[in-house]
Coordinates of C-alpha atoms in Angstrom, one line a residue:
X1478 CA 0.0 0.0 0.0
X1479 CA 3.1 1.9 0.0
X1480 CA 5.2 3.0 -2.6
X1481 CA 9.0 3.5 -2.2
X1482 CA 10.9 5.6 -4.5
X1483 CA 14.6 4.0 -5.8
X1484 CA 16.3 1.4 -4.2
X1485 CA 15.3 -0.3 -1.5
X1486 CA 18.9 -1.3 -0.3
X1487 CA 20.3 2.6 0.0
X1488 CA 20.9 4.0 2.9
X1489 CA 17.9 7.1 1.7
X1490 CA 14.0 5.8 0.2
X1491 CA 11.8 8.0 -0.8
X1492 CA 8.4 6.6 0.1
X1493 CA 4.9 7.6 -0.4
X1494 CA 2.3 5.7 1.5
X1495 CA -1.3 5.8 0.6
X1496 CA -2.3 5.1 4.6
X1497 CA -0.9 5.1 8.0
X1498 CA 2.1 2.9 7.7
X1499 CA 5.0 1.1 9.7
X1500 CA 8.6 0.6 8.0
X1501 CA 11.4 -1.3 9.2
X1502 CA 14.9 -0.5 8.6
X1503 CA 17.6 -3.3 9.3
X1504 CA 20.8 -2.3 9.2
X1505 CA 24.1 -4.7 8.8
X1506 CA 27.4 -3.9 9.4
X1507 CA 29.9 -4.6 6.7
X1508 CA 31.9 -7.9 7.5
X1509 CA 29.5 -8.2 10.9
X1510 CA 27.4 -10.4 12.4
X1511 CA 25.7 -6.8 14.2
X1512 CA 22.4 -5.9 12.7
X1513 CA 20.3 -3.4 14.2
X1514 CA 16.6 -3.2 13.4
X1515 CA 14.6 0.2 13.8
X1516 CA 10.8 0.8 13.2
X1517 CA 8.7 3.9 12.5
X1518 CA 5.5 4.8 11.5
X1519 CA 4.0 7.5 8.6
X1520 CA 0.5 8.9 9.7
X1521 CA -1.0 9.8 6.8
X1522 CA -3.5 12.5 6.5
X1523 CA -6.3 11.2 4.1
X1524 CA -7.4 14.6 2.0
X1525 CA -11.1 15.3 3.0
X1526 CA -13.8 13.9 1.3
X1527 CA -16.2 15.5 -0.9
X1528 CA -19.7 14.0 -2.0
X1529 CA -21.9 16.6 -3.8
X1530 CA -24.8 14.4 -3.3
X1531 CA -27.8 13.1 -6.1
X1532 CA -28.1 14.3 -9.3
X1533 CA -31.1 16.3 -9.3
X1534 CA -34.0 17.5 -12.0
X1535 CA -35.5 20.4 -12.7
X1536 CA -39.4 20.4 -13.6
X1537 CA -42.4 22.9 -14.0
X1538 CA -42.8 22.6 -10.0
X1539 CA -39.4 22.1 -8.9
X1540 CA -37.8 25.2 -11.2
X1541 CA -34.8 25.2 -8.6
X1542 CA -33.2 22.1 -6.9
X1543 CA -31.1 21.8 -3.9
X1544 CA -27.6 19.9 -4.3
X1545 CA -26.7 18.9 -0.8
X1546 CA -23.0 18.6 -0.6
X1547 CA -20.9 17.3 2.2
X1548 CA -17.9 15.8 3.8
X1549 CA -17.2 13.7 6.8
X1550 CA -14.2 15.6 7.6
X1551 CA -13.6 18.7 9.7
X1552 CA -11.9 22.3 9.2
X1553 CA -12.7 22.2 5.2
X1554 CA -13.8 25.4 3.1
X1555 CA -16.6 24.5 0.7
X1556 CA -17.1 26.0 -3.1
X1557 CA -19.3 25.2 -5.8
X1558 CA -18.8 26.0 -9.2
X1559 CA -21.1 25.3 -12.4
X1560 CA -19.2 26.5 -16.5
X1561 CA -23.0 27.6 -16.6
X1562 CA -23.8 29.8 -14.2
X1563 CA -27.1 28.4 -12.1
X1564 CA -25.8 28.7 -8.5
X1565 CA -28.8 30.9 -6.5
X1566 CA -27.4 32.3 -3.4
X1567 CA -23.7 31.4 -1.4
X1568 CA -21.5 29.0 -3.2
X1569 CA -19.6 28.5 -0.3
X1570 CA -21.9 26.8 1.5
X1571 CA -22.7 23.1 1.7
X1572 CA -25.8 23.0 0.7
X1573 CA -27.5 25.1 -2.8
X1574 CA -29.8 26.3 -4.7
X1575 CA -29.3 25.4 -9.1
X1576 CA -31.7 26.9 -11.5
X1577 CA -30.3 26.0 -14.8
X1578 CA -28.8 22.4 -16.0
X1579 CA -24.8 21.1 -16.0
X1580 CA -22.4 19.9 -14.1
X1581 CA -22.4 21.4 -10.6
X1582 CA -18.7 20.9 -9.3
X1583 CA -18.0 20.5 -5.2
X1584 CA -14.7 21.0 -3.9
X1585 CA -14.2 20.7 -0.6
X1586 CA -10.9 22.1 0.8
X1587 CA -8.9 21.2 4.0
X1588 CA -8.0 24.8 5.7
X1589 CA -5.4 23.5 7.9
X1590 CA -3.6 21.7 5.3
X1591 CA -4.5 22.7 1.9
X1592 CA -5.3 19.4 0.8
X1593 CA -8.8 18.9 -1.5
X1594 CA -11.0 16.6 -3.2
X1595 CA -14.2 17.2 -6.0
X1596 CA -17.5 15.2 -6.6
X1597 CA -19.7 16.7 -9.3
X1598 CA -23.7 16.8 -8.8
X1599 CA -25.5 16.8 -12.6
X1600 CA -28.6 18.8 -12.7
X1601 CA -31.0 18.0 -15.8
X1602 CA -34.0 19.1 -17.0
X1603 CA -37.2 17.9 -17.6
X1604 CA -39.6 21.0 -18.6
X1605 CA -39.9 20.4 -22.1
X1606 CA -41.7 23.6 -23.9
X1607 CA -44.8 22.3 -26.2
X1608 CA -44.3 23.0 -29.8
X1609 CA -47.8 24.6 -30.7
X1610 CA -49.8 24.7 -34.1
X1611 CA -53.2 26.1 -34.1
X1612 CA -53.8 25.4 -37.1
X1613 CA -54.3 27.1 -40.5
X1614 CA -55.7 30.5 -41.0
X1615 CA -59.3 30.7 -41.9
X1616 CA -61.2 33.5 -43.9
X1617 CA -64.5 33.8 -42.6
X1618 CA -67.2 35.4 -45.3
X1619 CA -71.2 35.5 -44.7
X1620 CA -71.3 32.0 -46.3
X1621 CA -68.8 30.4 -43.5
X1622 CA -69.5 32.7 -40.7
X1623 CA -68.1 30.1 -38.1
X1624 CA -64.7 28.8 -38.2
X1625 CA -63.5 25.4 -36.5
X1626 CA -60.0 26.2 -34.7
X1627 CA -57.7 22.7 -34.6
X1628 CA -54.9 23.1 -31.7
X1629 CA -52.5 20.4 -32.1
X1630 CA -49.3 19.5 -30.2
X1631 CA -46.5 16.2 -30.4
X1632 CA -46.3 16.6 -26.4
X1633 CA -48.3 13.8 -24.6
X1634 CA -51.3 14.9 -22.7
X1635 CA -50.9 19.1 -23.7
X1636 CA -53.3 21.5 -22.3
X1637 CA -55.1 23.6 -24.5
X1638 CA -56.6 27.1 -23.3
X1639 CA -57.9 29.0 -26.6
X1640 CA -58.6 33.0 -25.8
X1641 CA -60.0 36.0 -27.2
X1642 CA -63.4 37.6 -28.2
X1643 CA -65.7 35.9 -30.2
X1644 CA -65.3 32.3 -28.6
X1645 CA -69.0 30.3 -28.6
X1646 CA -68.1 27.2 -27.4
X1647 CA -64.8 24.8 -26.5
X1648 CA -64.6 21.6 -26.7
X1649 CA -62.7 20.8 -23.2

């Protein structure tokens, strides 16, 4: 779990542990039976963790989502970033508000040490804007004094609400 830099038989390694970890050094004398044998240990300080929490969606009745960011460690600075803009409010808090899609970037800082580490929440979208036809324009003379009005729209389900004067009935 360690990794040790050059030769292992010089009297100097360079070592770089990934966790806390003991190394013995045994040392022989040249032409003698004498060895001497120390230990030590490295403590390792893990960098702090960041978890930016779910992705999220934006709908009609959620036009603004909350990315809930965290970390189990102590003393840390928060910042969120997003290429797009989107952040409503402090982004140096753990917990925000998005309002538009991308890639909402935590990184989470260790302020005694300097050390950091990133998650990324993605924020997508689901309001979808319904294309609209209402059909073709109709001349209306005082042989066709009535026109018939043909709303149409490829999203599922679409709500139609037809307006202005002159309406005499719907067909709801």
């Amino acid at each position: 779990i360690a990794t040790i830099l050059g030769s292992s038989t010089s009297d100097t390694v360079r070592i770089k542990p990934n966790i806390t970890t003991t190394y013995t050094c045994t040392i022989t004398m040249p032409n003698s039976c004498n060895v001497q044998i120390e230990t030590f240990t490295i403590y390792v300080t893990p960098p702090p963790t960041a978890n930016a929490g779910a992705d999220q969606v934006l709908t009609c009745n959620a036009p603004q989502v909350t990315l809930s960011g965290s970390s189990n460690s102590t003393d840390v600075k928060y910042t969120w970033t997003n290429n797009n803009g989107g952040i409503v409010g402090d982004s140096t808090v753990p917990t925000i508000l998005a309002d538009k899609i991308g890639n909402y970037l935590l990184t989470v800082i260790d302020t005694l040490l300097g050390c950091s580490s990133s998650d990324v929440a993605k924020v997508t979208s689901q309001i979808f804007k319904p294309n609209v036809n209402a059909g073709s324009n109709v001349q209306l003379t005082c042989v066709q004094p009535i026109a018939t009005l043909h709303g149409s729209s490829t999203i599922p389900n679409a709500n139609f609400l037809w307006s202005g004067p002159g309406i005499i009935s719907r067909n709801d």
